[in-house]
PDB file of C-alpha atoms in Angstrom:
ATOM      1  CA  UNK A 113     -42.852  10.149  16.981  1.00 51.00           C
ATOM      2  CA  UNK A 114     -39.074   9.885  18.422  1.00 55.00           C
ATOM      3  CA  UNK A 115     -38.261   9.401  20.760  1.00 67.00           C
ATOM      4  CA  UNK A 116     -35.574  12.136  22.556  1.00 73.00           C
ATOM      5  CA  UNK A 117     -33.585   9.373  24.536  1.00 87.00           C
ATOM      6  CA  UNK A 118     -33.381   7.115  21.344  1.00 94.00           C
ATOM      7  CA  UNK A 119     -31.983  10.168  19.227  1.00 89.00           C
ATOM      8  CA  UNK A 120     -28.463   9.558  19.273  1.00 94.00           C
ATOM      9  CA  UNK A 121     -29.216   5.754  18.785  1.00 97.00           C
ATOM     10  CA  UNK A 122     -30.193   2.277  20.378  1.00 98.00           C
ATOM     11  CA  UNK A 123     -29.209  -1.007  21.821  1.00 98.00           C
ATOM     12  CA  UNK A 124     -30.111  -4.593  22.527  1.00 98.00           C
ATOM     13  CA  UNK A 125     -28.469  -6.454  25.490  1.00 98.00           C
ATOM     14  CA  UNK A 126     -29.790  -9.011  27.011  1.00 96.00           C
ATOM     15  CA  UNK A 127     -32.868  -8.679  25.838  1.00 97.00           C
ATOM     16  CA  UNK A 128     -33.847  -5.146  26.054  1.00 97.00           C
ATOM     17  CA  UNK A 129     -33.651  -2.058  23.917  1.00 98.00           C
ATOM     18  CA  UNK A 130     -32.142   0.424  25.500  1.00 97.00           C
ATOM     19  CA  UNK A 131     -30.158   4.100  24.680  1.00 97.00           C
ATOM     20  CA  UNK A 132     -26.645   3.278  23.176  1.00 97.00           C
ATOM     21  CA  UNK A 133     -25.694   5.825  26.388  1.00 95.00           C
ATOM     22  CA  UNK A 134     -26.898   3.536  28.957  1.00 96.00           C
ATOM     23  CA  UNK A 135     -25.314   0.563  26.938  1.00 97.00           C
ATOM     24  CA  UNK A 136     -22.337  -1.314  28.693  1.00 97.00           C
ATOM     25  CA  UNK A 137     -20.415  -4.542  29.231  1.00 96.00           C
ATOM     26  CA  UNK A 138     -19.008  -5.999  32.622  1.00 96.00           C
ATOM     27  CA  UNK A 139     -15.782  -4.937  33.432  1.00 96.00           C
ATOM     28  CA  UNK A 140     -14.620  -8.610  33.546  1.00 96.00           C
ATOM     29  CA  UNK A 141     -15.963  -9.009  30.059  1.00 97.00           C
ATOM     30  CA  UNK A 142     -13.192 -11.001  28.218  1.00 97.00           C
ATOM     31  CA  UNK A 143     -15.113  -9.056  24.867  1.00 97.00           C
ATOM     32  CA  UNK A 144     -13.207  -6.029  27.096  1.00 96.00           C
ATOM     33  CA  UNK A 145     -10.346  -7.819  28.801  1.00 96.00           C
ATOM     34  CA  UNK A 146      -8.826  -9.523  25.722  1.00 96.00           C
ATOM     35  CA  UNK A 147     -10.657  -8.456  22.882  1.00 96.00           C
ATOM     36  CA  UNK A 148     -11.775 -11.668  22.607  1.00 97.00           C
ATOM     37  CA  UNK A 149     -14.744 -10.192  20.440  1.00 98.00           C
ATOM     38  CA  UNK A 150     -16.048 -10.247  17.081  1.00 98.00           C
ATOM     39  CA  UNK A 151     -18.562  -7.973  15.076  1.00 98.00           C
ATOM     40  CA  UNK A 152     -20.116  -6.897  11.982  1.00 98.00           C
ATOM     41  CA  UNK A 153     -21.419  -3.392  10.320  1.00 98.00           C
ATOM     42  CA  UNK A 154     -24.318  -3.211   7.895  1.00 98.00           C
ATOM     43  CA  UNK A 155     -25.500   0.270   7.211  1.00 98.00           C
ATOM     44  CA  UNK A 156     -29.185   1.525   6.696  1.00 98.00           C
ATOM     45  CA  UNK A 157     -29.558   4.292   4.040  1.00 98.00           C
ATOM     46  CA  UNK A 158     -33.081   6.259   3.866  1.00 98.00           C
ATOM     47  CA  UNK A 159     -34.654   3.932   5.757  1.00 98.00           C
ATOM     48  CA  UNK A 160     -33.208   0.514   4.163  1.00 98.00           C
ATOM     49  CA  UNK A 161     -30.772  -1.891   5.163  1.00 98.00           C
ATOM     50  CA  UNK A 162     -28.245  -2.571   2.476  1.00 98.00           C
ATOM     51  CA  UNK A 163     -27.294  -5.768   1.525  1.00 98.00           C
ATOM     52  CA  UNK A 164     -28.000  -7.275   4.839  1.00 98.00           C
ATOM     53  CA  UNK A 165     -27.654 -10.542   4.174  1.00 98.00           C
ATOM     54  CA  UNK A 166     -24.047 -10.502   3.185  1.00 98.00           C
ATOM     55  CA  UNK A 167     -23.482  -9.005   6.468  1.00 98.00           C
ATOM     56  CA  UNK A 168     -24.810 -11.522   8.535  1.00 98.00           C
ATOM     57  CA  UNK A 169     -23.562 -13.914   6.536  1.00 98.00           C
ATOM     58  CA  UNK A 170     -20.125 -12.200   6.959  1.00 98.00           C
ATOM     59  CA  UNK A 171     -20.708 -12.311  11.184  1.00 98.00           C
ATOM     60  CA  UNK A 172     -21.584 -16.279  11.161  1.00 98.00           C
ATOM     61  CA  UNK A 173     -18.562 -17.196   9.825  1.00 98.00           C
ATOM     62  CA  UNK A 174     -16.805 -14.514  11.939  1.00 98.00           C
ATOM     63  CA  UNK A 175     -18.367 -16.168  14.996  1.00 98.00           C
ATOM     64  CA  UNK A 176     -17.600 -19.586  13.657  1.00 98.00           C
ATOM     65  CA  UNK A 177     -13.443 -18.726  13.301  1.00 97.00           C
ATOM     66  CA  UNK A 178     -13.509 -17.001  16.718  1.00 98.00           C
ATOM     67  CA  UNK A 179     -15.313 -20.514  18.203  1.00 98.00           C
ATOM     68  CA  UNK A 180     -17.880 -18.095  19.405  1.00 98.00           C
ATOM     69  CA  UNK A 181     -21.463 -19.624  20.632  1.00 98.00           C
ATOM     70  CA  UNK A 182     -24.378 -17.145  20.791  1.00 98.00           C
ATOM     71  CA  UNK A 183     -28.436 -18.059  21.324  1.00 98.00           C
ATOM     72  CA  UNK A 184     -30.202 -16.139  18.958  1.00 98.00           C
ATOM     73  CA  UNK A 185     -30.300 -17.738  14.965  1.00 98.00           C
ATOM     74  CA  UNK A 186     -29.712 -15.650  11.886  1.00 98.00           C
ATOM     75  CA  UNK A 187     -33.728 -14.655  12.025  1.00 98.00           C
ATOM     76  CA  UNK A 188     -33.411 -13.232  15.144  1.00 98.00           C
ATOM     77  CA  UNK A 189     -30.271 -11.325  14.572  1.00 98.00           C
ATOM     78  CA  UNK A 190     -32.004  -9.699  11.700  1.00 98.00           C
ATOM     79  CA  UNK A 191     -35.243  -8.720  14.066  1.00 98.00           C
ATOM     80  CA  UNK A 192     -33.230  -7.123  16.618  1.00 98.00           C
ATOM     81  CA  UNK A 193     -30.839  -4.997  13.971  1.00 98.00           C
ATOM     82  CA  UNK A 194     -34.439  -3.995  12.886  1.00 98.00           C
ATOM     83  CA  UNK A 195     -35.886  -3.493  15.715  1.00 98.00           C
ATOM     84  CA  UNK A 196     -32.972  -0.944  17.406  1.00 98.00           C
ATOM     85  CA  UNK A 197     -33.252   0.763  13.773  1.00 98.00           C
ATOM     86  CA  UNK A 198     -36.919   1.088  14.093  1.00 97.00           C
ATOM     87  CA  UNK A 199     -36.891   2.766  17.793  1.00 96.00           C
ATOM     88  CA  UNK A 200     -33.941   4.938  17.124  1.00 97.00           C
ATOM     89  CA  UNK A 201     -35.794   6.445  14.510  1.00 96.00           C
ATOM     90  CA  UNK A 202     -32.397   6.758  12.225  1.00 97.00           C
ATOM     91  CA  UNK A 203     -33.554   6.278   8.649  1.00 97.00           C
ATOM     92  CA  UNK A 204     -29.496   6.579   7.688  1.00 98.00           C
ATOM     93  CA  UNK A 205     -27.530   4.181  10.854  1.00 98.00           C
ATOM     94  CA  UNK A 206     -24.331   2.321  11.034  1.00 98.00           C
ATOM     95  CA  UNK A 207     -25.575  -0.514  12.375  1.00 98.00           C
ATOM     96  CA  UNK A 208     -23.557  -2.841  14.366  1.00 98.00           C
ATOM     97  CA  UNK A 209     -23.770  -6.713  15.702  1.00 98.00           C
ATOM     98  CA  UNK A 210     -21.619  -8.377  18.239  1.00 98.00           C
ATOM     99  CA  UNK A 211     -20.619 -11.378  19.807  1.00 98.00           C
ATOM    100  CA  UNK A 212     -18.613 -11.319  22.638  1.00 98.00           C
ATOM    101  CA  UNK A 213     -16.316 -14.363  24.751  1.00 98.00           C
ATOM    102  CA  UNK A 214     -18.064 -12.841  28.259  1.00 98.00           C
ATOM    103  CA  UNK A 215     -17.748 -13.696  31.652  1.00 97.00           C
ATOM    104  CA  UNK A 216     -16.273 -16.275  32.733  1.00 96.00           C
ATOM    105  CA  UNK A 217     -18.663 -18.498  34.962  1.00 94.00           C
ATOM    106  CA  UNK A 218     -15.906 -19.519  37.306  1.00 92.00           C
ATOM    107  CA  UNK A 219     -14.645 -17.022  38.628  1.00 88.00           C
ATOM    108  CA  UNK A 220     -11.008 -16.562  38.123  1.00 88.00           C
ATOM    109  CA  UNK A 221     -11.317 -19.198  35.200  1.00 93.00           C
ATOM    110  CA  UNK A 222      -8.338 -18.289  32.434  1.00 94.00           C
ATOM    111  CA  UNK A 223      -9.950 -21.084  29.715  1.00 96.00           C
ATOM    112  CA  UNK A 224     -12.295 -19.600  27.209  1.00 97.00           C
ATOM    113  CA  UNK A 225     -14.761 -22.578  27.246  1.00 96.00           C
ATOM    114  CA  UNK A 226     -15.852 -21.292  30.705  1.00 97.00           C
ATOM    115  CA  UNK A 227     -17.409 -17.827  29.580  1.00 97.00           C
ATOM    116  CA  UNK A 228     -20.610 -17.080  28.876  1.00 98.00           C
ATOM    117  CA  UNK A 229     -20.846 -15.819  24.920  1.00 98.00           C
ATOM    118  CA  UNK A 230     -22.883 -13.989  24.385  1.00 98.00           C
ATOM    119  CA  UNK A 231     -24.862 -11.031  21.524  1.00 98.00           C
ATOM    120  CA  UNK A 232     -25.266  -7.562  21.068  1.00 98.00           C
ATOM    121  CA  UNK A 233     -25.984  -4.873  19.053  1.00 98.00           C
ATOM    122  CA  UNK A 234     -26.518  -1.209  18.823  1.00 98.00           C
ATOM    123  CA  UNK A 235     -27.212   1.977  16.303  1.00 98.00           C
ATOM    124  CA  UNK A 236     -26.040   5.046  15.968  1.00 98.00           C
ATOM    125  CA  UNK A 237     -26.488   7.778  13.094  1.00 98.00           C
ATOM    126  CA  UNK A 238     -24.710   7.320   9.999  1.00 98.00           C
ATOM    127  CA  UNK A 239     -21.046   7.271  10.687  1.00 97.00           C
ATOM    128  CA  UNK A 240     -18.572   8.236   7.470  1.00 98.00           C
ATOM    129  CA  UNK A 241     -15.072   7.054   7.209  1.00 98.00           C
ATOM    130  CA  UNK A 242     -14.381   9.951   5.329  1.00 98.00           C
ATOM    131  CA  UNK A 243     -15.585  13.000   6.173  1.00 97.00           C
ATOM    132  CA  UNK A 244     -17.617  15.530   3.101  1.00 97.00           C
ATOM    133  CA  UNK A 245     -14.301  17.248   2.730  1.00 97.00           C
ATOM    134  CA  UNK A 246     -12.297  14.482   2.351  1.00 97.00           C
ATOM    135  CA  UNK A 247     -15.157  12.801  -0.190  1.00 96.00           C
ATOM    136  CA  UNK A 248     -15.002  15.699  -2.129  1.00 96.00           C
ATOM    137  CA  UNK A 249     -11.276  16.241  -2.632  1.00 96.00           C
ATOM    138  CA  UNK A 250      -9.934  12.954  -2.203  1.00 97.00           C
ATOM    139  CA  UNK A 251      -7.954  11.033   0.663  1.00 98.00           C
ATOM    140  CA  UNK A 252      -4.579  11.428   1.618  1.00 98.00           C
ATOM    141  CA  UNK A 253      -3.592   8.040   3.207  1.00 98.00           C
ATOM    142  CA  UNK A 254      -0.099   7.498   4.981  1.00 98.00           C
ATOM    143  CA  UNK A 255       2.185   4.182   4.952  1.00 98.00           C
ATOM    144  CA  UNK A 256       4.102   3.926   7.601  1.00 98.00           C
ATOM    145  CA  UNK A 257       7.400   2.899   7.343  1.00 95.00           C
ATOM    146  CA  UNK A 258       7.727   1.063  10.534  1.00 95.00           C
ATOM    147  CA  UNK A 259       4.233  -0.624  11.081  1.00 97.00           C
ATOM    148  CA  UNK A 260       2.945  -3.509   9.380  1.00 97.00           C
ATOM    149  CA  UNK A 261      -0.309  -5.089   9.900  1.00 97.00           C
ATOM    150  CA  UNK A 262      -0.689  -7.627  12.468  1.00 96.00           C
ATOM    151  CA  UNK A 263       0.206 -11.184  10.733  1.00 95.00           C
ATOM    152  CA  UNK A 264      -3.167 -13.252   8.951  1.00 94.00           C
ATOM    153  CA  UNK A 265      -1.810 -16.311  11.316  1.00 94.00           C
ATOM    154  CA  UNK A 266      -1.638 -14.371  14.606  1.00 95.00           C
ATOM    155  CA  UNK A 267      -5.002 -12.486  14.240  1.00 95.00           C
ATOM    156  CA  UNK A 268      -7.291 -13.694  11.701  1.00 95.00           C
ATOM    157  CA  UNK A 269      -8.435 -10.733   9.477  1.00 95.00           C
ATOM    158  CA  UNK A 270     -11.503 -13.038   7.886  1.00 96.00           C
ATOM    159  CA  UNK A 271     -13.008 -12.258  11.330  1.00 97.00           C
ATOM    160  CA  UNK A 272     -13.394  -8.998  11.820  1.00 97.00           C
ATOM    161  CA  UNK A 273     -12.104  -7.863  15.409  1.00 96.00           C
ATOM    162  CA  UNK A 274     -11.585  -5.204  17.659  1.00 95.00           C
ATOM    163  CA  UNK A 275      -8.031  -5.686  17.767  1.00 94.00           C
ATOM    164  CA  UNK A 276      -6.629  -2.240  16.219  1.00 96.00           C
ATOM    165  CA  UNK A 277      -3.848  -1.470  18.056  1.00 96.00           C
ATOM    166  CA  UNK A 278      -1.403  -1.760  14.219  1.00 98.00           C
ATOM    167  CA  UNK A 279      -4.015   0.731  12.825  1.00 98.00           C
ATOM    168  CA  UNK A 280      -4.038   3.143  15.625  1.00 98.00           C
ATOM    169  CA  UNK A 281      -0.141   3.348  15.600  1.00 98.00           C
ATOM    170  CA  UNK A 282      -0.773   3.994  12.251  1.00 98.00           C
ATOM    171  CA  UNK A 283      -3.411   6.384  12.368  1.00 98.00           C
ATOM    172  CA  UNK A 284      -1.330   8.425  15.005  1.00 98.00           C
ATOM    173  CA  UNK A 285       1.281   9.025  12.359  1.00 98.00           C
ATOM    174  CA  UNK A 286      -0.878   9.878  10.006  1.00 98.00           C
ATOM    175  CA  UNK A 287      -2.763  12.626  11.771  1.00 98.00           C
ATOM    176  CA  UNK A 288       0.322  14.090  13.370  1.00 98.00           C
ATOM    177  CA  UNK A 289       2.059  14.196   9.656  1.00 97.00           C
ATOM    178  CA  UNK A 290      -1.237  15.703   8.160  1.00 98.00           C
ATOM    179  CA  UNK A 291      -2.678  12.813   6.337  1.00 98.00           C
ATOM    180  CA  UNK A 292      -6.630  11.582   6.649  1.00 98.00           C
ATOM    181  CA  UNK A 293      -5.756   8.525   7.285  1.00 98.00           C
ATOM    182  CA  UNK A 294      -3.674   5.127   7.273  1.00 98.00           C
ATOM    183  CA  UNK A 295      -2.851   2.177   5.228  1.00 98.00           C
ATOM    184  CA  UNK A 296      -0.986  -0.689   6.165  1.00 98.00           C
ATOM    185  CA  UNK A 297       1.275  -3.334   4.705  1.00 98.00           C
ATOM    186  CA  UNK A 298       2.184  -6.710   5.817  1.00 97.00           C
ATOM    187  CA  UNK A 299       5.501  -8.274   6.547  1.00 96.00           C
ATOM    188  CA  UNK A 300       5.965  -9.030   3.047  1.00 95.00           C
ATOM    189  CA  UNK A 301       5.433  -5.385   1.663  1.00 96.00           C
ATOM    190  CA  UNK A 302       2.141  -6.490  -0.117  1.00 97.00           C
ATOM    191  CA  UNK A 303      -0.866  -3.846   0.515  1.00 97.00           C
ATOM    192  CA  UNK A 304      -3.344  -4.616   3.192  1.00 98.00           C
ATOM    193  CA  UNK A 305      -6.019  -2.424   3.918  1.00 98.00           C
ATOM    194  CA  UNK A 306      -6.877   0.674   6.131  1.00 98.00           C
ATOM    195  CA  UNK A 307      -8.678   1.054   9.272  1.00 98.00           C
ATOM    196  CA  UNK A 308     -12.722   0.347   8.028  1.00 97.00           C
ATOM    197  CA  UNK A 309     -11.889   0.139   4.512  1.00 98.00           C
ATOM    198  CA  UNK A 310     -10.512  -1.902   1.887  1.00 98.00           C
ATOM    199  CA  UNK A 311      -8.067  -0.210  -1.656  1.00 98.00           C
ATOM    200  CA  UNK A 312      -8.511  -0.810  -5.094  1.00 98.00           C
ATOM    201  CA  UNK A 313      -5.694   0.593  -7.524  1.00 98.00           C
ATOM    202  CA  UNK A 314      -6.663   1.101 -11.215  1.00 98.00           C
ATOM    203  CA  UNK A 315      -4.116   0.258 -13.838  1.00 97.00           C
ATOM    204  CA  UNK A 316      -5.040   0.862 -17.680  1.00 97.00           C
ATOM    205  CA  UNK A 317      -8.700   0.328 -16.987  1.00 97.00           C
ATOM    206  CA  UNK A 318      -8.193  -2.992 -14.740  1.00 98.00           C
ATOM    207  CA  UNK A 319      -9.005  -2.973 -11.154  1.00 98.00           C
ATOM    208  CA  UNK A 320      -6.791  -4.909  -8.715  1.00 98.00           C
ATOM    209  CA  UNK A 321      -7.444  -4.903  -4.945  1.00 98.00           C
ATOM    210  CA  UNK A 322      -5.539  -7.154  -2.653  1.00 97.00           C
ATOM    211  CA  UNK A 323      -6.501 -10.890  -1.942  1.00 95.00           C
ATOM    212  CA  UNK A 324      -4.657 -11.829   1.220  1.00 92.00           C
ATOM    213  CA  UNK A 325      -4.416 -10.295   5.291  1.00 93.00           C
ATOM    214  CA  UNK A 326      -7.562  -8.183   4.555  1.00 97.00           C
ATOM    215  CA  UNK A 327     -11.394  -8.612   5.372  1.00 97.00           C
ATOM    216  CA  UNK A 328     -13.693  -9.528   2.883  1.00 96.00           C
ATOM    217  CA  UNK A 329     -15.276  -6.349   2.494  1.00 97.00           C
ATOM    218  CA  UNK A 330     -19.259  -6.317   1.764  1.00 98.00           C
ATOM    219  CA  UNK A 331     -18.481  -2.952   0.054  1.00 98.00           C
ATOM    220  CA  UNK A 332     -15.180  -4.610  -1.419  1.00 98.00           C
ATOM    221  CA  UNK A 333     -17.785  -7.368  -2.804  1.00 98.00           C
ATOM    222  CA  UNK A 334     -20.449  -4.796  -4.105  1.00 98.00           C
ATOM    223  CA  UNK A 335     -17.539  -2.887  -6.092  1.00 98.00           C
ATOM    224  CA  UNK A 336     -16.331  -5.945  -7.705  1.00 98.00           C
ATOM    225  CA  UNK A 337     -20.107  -6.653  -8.859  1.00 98.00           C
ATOM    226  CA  UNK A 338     -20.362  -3.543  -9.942  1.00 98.00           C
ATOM    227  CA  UNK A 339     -16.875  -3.498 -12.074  1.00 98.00           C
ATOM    228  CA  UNK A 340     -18.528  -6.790 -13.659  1.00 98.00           C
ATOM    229  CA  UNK A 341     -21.954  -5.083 -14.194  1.00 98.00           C
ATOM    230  CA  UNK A 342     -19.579  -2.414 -16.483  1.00 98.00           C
ATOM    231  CA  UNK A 343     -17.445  -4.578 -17.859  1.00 98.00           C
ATOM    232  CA  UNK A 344     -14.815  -3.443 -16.288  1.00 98.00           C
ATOM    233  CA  UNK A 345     -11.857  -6.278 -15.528  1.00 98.00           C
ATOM    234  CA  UNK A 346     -11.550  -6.703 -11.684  1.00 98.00           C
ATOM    235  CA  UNK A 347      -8.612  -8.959 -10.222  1.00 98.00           C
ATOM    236  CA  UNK A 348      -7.847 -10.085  -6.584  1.00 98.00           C
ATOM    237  CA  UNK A 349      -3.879 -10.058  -6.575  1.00 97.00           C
ATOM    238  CA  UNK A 350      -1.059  -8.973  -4.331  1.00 97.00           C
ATOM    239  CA  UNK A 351      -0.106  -5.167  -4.584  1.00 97.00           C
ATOM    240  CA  UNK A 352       3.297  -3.557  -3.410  1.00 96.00           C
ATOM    241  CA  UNK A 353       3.895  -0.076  -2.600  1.00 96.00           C
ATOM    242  CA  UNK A 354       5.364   0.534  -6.211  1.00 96.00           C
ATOM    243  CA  UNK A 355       1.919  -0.914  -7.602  1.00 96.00           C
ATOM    244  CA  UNK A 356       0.354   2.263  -5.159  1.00 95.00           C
ATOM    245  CA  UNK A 357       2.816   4.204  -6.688  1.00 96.00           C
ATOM    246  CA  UNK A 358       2.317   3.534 -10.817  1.00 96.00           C
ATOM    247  CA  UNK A 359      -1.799   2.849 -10.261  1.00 97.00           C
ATOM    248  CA  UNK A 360      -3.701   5.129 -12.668  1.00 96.00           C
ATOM    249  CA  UNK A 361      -6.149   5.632  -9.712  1.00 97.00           C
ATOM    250  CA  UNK A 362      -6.994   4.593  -6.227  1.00 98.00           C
ATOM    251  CA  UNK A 363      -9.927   4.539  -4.279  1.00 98.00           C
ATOM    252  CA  UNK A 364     -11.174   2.765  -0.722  1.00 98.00           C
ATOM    253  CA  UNK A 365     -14.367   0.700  -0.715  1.00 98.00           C
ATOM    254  CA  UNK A 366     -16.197   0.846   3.355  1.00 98.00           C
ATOM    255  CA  UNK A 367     -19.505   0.597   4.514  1.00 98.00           C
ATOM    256  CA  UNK A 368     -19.181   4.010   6.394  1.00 98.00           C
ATOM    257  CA  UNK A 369     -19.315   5.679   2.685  1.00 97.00           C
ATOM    258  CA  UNK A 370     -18.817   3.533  -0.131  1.00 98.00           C
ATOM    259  CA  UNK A 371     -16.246   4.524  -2.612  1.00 98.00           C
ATOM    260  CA  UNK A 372     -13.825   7.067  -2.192  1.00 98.00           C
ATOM    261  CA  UNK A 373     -10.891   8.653  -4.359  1.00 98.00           C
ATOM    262  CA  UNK A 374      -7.445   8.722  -2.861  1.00 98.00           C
ATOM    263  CA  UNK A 375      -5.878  11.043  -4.361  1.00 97.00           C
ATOM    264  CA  UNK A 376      -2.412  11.262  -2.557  1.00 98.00           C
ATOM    265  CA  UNK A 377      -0.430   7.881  -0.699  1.00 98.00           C
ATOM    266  CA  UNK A 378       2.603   9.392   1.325  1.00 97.00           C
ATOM    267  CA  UNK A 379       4.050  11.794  -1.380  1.00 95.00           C
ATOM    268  CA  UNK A 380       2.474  10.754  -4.418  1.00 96.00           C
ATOM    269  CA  UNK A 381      -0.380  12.092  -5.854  1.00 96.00           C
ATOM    270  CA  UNK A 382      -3.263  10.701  -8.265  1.00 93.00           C
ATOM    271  CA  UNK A 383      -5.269  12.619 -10.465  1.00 84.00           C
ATOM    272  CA  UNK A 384      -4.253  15.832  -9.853  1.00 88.00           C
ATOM    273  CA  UNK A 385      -5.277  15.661  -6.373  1.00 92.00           C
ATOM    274  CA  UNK A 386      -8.873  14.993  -7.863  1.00 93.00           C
ATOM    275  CA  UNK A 387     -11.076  12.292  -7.533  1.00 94.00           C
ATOM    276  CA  UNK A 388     -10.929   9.959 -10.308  1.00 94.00           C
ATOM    277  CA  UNK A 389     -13.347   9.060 -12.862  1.00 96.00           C
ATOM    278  CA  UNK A 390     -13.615   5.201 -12.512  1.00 97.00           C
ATOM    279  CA  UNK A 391     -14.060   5.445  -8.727  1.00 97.00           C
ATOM    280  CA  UNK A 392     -16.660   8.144  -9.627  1.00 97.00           C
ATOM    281  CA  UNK A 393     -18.324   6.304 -12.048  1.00 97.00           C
ATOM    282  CA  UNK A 394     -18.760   3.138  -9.707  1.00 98.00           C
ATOM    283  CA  UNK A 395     -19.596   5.243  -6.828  1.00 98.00           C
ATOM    284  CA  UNK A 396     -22.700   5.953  -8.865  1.00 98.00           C
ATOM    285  CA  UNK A 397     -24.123   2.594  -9.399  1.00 98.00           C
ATOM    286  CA  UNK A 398     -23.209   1.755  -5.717  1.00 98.00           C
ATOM    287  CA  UNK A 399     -25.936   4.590  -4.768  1.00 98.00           C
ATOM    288  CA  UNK A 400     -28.487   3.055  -7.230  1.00 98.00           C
ATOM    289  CA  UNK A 401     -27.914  -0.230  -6.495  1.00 98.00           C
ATOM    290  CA  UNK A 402     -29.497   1.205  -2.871  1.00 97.00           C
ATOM    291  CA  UNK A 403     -32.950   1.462  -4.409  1.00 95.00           C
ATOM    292  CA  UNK A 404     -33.091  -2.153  -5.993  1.00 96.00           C
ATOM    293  CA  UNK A 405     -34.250  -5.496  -4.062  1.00 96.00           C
ATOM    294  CA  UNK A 406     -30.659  -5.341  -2.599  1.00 97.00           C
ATOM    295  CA  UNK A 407     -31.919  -3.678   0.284  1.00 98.00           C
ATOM    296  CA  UNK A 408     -35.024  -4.440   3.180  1.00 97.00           C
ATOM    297  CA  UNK A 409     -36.862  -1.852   4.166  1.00 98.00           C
ATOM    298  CA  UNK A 410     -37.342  -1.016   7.999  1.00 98.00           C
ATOM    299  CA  UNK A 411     -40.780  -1.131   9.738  1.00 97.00           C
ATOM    300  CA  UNK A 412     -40.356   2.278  11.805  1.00 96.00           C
ATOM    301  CA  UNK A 413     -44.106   1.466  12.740  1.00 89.00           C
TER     302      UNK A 413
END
């Protein structure tokens, strides 16, 4: 039976599972204060985690760059991402694990090796980058011509961080000039990625997505697999604006939906505004691959 107060999802803190609404960090919390914070997302579809380990492989060396201490081991990190799942009740989540600087334990302290690090984590039902309309017709994404991704040796995109304030500039233009969403480059012009999702452009049947200032995306990983598992030639190489521009197709890869079309970038538009068939046809092995020994099932007891 679930539970009413669990419906709308669940998290551990501190040793307890608790509603995501009565969730919440210190005030002082540097995790708050500075964004001095770093996370992962792993998804659970009808009732399974997806490739879980690549996530939490993904979050050690996250916690690792950030020079981030937590208690609990890779075993127990997988427990309590089950366990949340379990008493939520969610059998489709986005599931989410965190490791925070904390509170300092002097007060006033301004040096990082005086706060208590510390874990978390928390579910909530399935959350979609792109919404069914979107899916369905394709995304418009929106460059901005005056915002650039915050530089790989200022903020490390390898870890993935809280730090959004480049994307939310961006995604501010983009609403208010009609688009879905953003994409950002970096100081050099080269292509970085969007706001919970990575780009692939297709060029006469090769895929191309961009190797540097982006996180290694799990789905980003998965789609190259799966471009292998067709024979389909996949590249990691730099991409300008142009390369957008001339690309047979693009599509985003993101845990909050796997593949999806884009189908216009500022004022150009792919496939007739359609999706296209190569994102199409890997979006449907990415479902299958879901019911293979990719994925652990949850114990919902």
């Amino acid at each position: 039976m679930v539970d009413d107060n669990f419906s709308q999802g669940a998290a551990w803190m501190r040793g307890k599972i608790m509603p995501t609404s009565e969730a919440a960090l210190p005030v002082t919390d540097w995790g708050l204060t500075h964004s001095d914070i770093t996370y992962d997302v792993v998804h659970v579809w009808d009732g399974r985690f997806f490739r879980l380990n690549d996530y939490l492989t993904r979050f050690e060396k996250s916690i690792a760059r950030c020079h981030l201490r937590i208690d609990q081991s890779r075993n127990d990190i997988r427990q309590i991402l089950h366990s949340i799942v379990a008493r939520s009740g969610l059998t489709r989540s986005y599931v989410s694990m965190v490791a925070s600087r904390g509170q300092p334990r002097i007060a006033g302290s301004r040096d990082p090796r005086d706060c208590e690090n510390h874990f978390y984590a928390w579910c909530v039902p399935f959350v979609w980058v792109f919404d069914e309309a979107v899916r369905k017709r394709g995304a418009h994404l929106y460059v901005p011509g005056d915002i650039r991704r915050i530089a790989a040796n200022a903020v490390n995109p390898l870890a993935k961080n809280y730090q959004w304030g480049d994307f939310t500039q961006g995604l501010l233009q983009a609403k208010e000039s009609g688009f879905d969403n953003t994409l950002l480059l970096d100081s050099e012009g080269h292509v970085t990625e969007g706001p919970g999702f990575n780009v692939f452009v297709v060029k006469d049947g090769h895929a191309k997505t961009a190797k540097t200032g982006v996180l290694e995306g799990i789905t980003r990983k998965v789609t190259m697999e799966i471009c292998k598992h067709h024979s389909v030639e996949v590249s990691e190489i730099d991409i300008s604006l142009n390369d957008l521009y001339d690309a047979d197709e693009v599509f985003a890869t993101t845990t909050g939906g796997g593949l999806v079309s884009i189908t216009r970038i500022n004022q150009h538009t792919f496939s007739n505004d359609k999706p296209g068939e190569m994102c199409s046809m890997l979006q449907n092995t990415y479902w299958q691959w879901h019911n293979s020994d990719m994925s652990e099932t949850v114990d919902y007891g």
